[in-house]
Amino acid sequence: SQKIEQNSEALNIQEGKTATLTCNYTNYSPAYLQWYRQDPGRGPVFLLLIRENEKEKRKERLKVTFDTTLKQSLFHITASQPADSATYLCALPNTGNQFYFGTGTSLTVIP
Amino acid sequence: GAGVSQSPSNKVTEKGKDVELRCDPISGHTALYWYRQSLGQGLEFLIYFQGNSAPDKSGLPSDRFSAERTGGSVSTLTIQRTQQEDSAVYLCASSARTGDYGYTFGSGTRLTVV
């Protein structure tokens, strides 16, 4: 099975700075990896998917990298805003029909 | 509908009672998943439905848990003889296809067993 590790500590950054969140996995390298955002009392919201042959993926202020050698994905939010405060989850597919989700990293952007 | 709808949003039940949780996925989405999320924990896979195929029940924690999906649309997750450790947020998600495609989650049902 797959073990996923995300920043265990909550991340606090100043508005306007770049937030960098880490997702490390321990076992096989998946064909792709996903990032989700979750707000309190809500279900996760899909943000980005990156495939193993893609080193980097961007969407507006978001950037995701995927390094299969390091078994790591980095999630960056540039020019962060207080509205970006949430928990961010990474998810990897298993060999079946489901995803393993990390426990998430709580991000707070301070005005 | 526009999104995945779950009901009820909150459910408090007494230990030993049965509960039913409902999920109405996005119209046309053939894949439907149930996950649960305990406080401070990651999402735990429960069950997966894809079209008319037999469901993947490999994540159900015990035989007290069951789920069905009628007509390839609405799904019901049933927990019999609830226990306090069943307290969690139960999340439903649907997807237009399996594989490299993001899920759309509902807001979940917060179940509290007292």
PDB file of C-alpha atoms in Angstrom, chain A:
ATOM      1  CA  SER A   1       0.000   0.000   0.000  1.00  0.00           C
ATOM      2  CA  GLN A   2       0.962   3.616  -0.310  1.00  0.00           C
ATOM      3  CA  LYS A   3       1.882   5.954   2.543  1.00  0.00           C
ATOM      4  CA  ILE A   4       1.518   9.674   1.957  1.00  0.00           C
ATOM      5  CA  GLU A   5       3.151  12.339   4.101  1.00  0.00           C
ATOM      6  CA  GLN A   6       2.254  16.001   3.961  1.00  0.00           C
ATOM      7  CA  ASN A   7       3.674  18.883   6.011  1.00  0.00           C
ATOM      8  CA  SER A   8       2.646  17.796   9.491  1.00  0.00           C
ATOM      9  CA  GLU A   9       2.784  21.309  10.881  1.00  0.00           C
ATOM     10  CA  ALA A  10       0.342  24.013   9.947  1.00  0.00           C
ATOM     11  CA  LEU A  11       1.823  26.595   7.620  1.00  0.00           C
ATOM     12  CA  ASN A  12       1.428  30.319   8.327  1.00  0.00           C
ATOM     13  CA  ILE A  13       2.645  32.815   5.762  1.00  0.00           C
ATOM     14  CA  GLN A  14       2.323  36.511   5.105  1.00  0.00           C
ATOM     15  CA  GLU A  15      -0.022  37.722   2.393  1.00  0.00           C
ATOM     16  CA  GLY A  16       1.768  38.154  -0.919  1.00  0.00           C
ATOM     17  CA  LYS A  17       4.372  35.485  -0.225  1.00  0.00           C
ATOM     18  CA  THR A  18       4.609  32.103  -1.917  1.00  0.00           C
ATOM     19  CA  ALA A  19       3.303  29.116   0.007  1.00  0.00           C
ATOM     20  CA  THR A  20       4.975  25.777  -0.664  1.00  0.00           C
ATOM     21  CA  LEU A  21       3.341  22.551   0.475  1.00  0.00           C
ATOM     22  CA  THR A  22       4.963  19.134   0.298  1.00  0.00           C
ATOM     23  CA  CYS A  23       3.576  15.716  -0.489  1.00  0.00           C
ATOM     24  CA  ASN A  24       5.875  12.719  -0.142  1.00  0.00           C
ATOM     25  CA  TYR A  25       4.942   9.134  -0.888  1.00  0.00           C
ATOM     26  CA  THR A  26       6.782   6.002   0.055  1.00  0.00           C
ATOM     27  CA  ASN A  27       5.922   3.221  -2.333  1.00  0.00           C
ATOM     28  CA  TYR A  28       5.334   2.929  -6.045  1.00  0.00           C
ATOM     29  CA  SER A  29       5.264   6.056  -8.164  1.00  0.00           C
ATOM     30  CA  PRO A  30       1.759   6.695  -9.436  1.00  0.00           C
ATOM     31  CA  ALA A  31       0.904   7.591 -13.001  1.00  0.00           C
ATOM     32  CA  TYR A  32      -0.527  10.877 -11.735  1.00  0.00           C
ATOM     33  CA  LEU A  33      -1.191  12.814  -8.573  1.00  0.00           C
ATOM     34  CA  GLN A  34      -3.921  15.230  -7.573  1.00  0.00           C
ATOM     35  CA  TRP A  35      -4.227  18.205  -5.245  1.00  0.00           C
ATOM     36  CA  TYR A  36      -7.422  19.246  -3.495  1.00  0.00           C
ATOM     37  CA  ARG A  37      -8.450  22.134  -1.293  1.00  0.00           C
ATOM     38  CA  GLN A  38     -10.732  21.610   1.712  1.00  0.00           C
ATOM     39  CA  ASP A  39     -12.450  24.320   3.717  1.00  0.00           C
ATOM     40  CA  PRO A  40     -13.942  23.648   7.189  1.00  0.00           C
ATOM     41  CA  GLY A  41     -17.254  21.830   6.970  1.00  0.00           C
ATOM     42  CA  ARG A  42     -16.926  21.269   3.225  1.00  0.00           C
ATOM     43  CA  GLY A  43     -15.852  18.444   0.991  1.00  0.00           C
ATOM     44  CA  PRO A  44     -12.515  18.642  -0.854  1.00  0.00           C
ATOM     45  CA  VAL A  45     -12.426  20.599  -4.100  1.00  0.00           C
ATOM     46  CA  PHE A  46     -10.272  19.349  -6.970  1.00  0.00           C
ATOM     47  CA  LEU A  47      -7.543  21.795  -8.008  1.00  0.00           C
ATOM     48  CA  LEU A  48      -4.913  20.204 -10.222  1.00  0.00           C
ATOM     49  CA  LEU A  49      -3.746  16.906 -11.637  1.00  0.00           C
ATOM     50  CA  ILE A  50      -0.175  16.258 -12.733  1.00  0.00           C
ATOM     51  CA  ARG A  51       1.010  13.204 -14.660  1.00  0.00           C
ATOM     52  CA  GLU A  52       4.286  11.377 -14.131  1.00  0.00           C
ATOM     53  CA  ASN A  53       5.680  12.648 -17.426  1.00  0.00           C
ATOM     54  CA  GLU A  54       4.895  16.265 -16.513  1.00  0.00           C
ATOM     55  CA  LYS A  55       7.488  18.001 -14.410  1.00  0.00           C
ATOM     56  CA  GLU A  56       5.305  21.011 -13.732  1.00  0.00           C
ATOM     57  CA  LYS A  57       1.685  22.108 -14.067  1.00  0.00           C
ATOM     58  CA  ARG A  58       0.271  25.600 -13.615  1.00  0.00           C
ATOM     59  CA  LYS A  59      -3.178  27.050 -13.097  1.00  0.00           C
ATOM     60  CA  GLU A  60      -3.426  30.752 -12.382  1.00  0.00           C
ATOM     61  CA  ARG A  61      -1.453  31.318  -9.134  1.00  0.00           C
ATOM     62  CA  LEU A  62      -1.034  27.588  -8.514  1.00  0.00           C
ATOM     63  CA  LYS A  63       1.932  25.485  -9.555  1.00  0.00           C
ATOM     64  CA  VAL A  64       2.504  21.791  -8.960  1.00  0.00           C
ATOM     65  CA  THR A  65       5.685  19.821  -9.539  1.00  0.00           C
ATOM     66  CA  PHE A  66       6.132  16.064  -9.565  1.00  0.00           C
ATOM     67  CA  ASP A  67       9.509  14.405  -9.008  1.00  0.00           C
ATOM     68  CA  THR A  68       9.249  10.633  -9.297  1.00  0.00           C
ATOM     69  CA  THR A  69      12.898  10.213  -8.301  1.00  0.00           C
ATOM     70  CA  LEU A  70      12.353  11.993  -4.997  1.00  0.00           C
ATOM     71  CA  LYS A  71       8.819  10.569  -4.721  1.00  0.00           C
ATOM     72  CA  GLN A  72       7.591  14.040  -4.041  1.00  0.00           C
ATOM     73  CA  SER A  73       5.142  16.646  -5.265  1.00  0.00           C
ATOM     74  CA  LEU A  74       5.344  20.309  -4.361  1.00  0.00           C
ATOM     75  CA  PHE A  75       2.322  22.607  -4.436  1.00  0.00           C
ATOM     76  CA  HIS A  76       2.993  26.328  -4.691  1.00  0.00           C
ATOM     77  CA  ILE A  77       0.598  29.251  -4.287  1.00  0.00           C
ATOM     78  CA  THR A  78       2.169  32.485  -5.470  1.00  0.00           C
ATOM     79  CA  ALA A  79       1.041  35.956  -4.349  1.00  0.00           C
ATOM     80  CA  SER A  80      -0.928  34.282  -1.567  1.00  0.00           C
ATOM     81  CA  GLN A  81      -4.145  35.834  -0.279  1.00  0.00           C
ATOM     82  CA  PRO A  82      -6.106  35.340   2.962  1.00  0.00           C
ATOM     83  CA  ALA A  83      -8.770  33.592   0.848  1.00  0.00           C
ATOM     84  CA  ASP A  84      -6.204  30.868   0.115  1.00  0.00           C
ATOM     85  CA  SER A  85      -6.371  29.803   3.775  1.00  0.00           C
ATOM     86  CA  ALA A  86      -7.584  26.201   3.821  1.00  0.00           C
ATOM     87  CA  THR A  87      -6.352  22.645   4.136  1.00  0.00           C
ATOM     88  CA  TYR A  88      -4.672  21.230   1.046  1.00  0.00           C
ATOM     89  CA  LEU A  89      -4.703  17.515   0.338  1.00  0.00           C
ATOM     90  CA  CYS A  90      -2.691  15.469  -2.092  1.00  0.00           C
ATOM     91  CA  ALA A  91      -4.114  12.242  -3.494  1.00  0.00           C
ATOM     92  CA  LEU A  92      -2.540   9.327  -5.327  1.00  0.00           C
ATOM     93  CA  PRO A  93      -4.319   6.500  -7.121  1.00  0.00           C
ATOM     94  CA  ASN A  94      -3.833   2.976  -5.914  1.00  0.00           C
ATOM     95  CA  THR A  95      -3.791  -0.068  -8.145  1.00  0.00           C
ATOM     96  CA  GLY A  96      -7.546  -0.342  -7.863  1.00  0.00           C
ATOM     97  CA  ASN A  97     -10.278   2.193  -8.262  1.00  0.00           C
ATOM     98  CA  GLN A  98      -9.644   4.582  -5.434  1.00  0.00           C
ATOM     99  CA  PHE A  99      -7.272   7.229  -4.167  1.00  0.00           C
ATOM    100  CA  TYR A 100      -5.085   7.459  -1.111  1.00  0.00           C
ATOM    101  CA  PHE A 101      -5.388  10.891   0.449  1.00  0.00           C
ATOM    102  CA  GLY A 102      -2.852  12.570   2.678  1.00  0.00           C
ATOM    103  CA  THR A 103      -3.990  14.080   5.980  1.00  0.00           C
ATOM    104  CA  GLY A 104      -3.487  17.523   4.499  1.00  0.00           C
ATOM    105  CA  THR A 105      -1.595  20.677   5.344  1.00  0.00           C
ATOM    106  CA  SER A 106      -3.407  23.565   6.969  1.00  0.00           C
ATOM    107  CA  LEU A 107      -2.421  26.873   5.398  1.00  0.00           C
ATOM    108  CA  THR A 108      -3.152  30.261   6.957  1.00  0.00           C
ATOM    109  CA  VAL A 109      -2.345  33.414   5.000  1.00  0.00           C
ATOM    110  CA  ILE A 110      -1.955  36.343   7.341  1.00  0.00           C
ATOM    111  CA  PRO A 111      -3.084  39.762   6.048  1.00  0.00           C
TER     112      PRO A 111
END
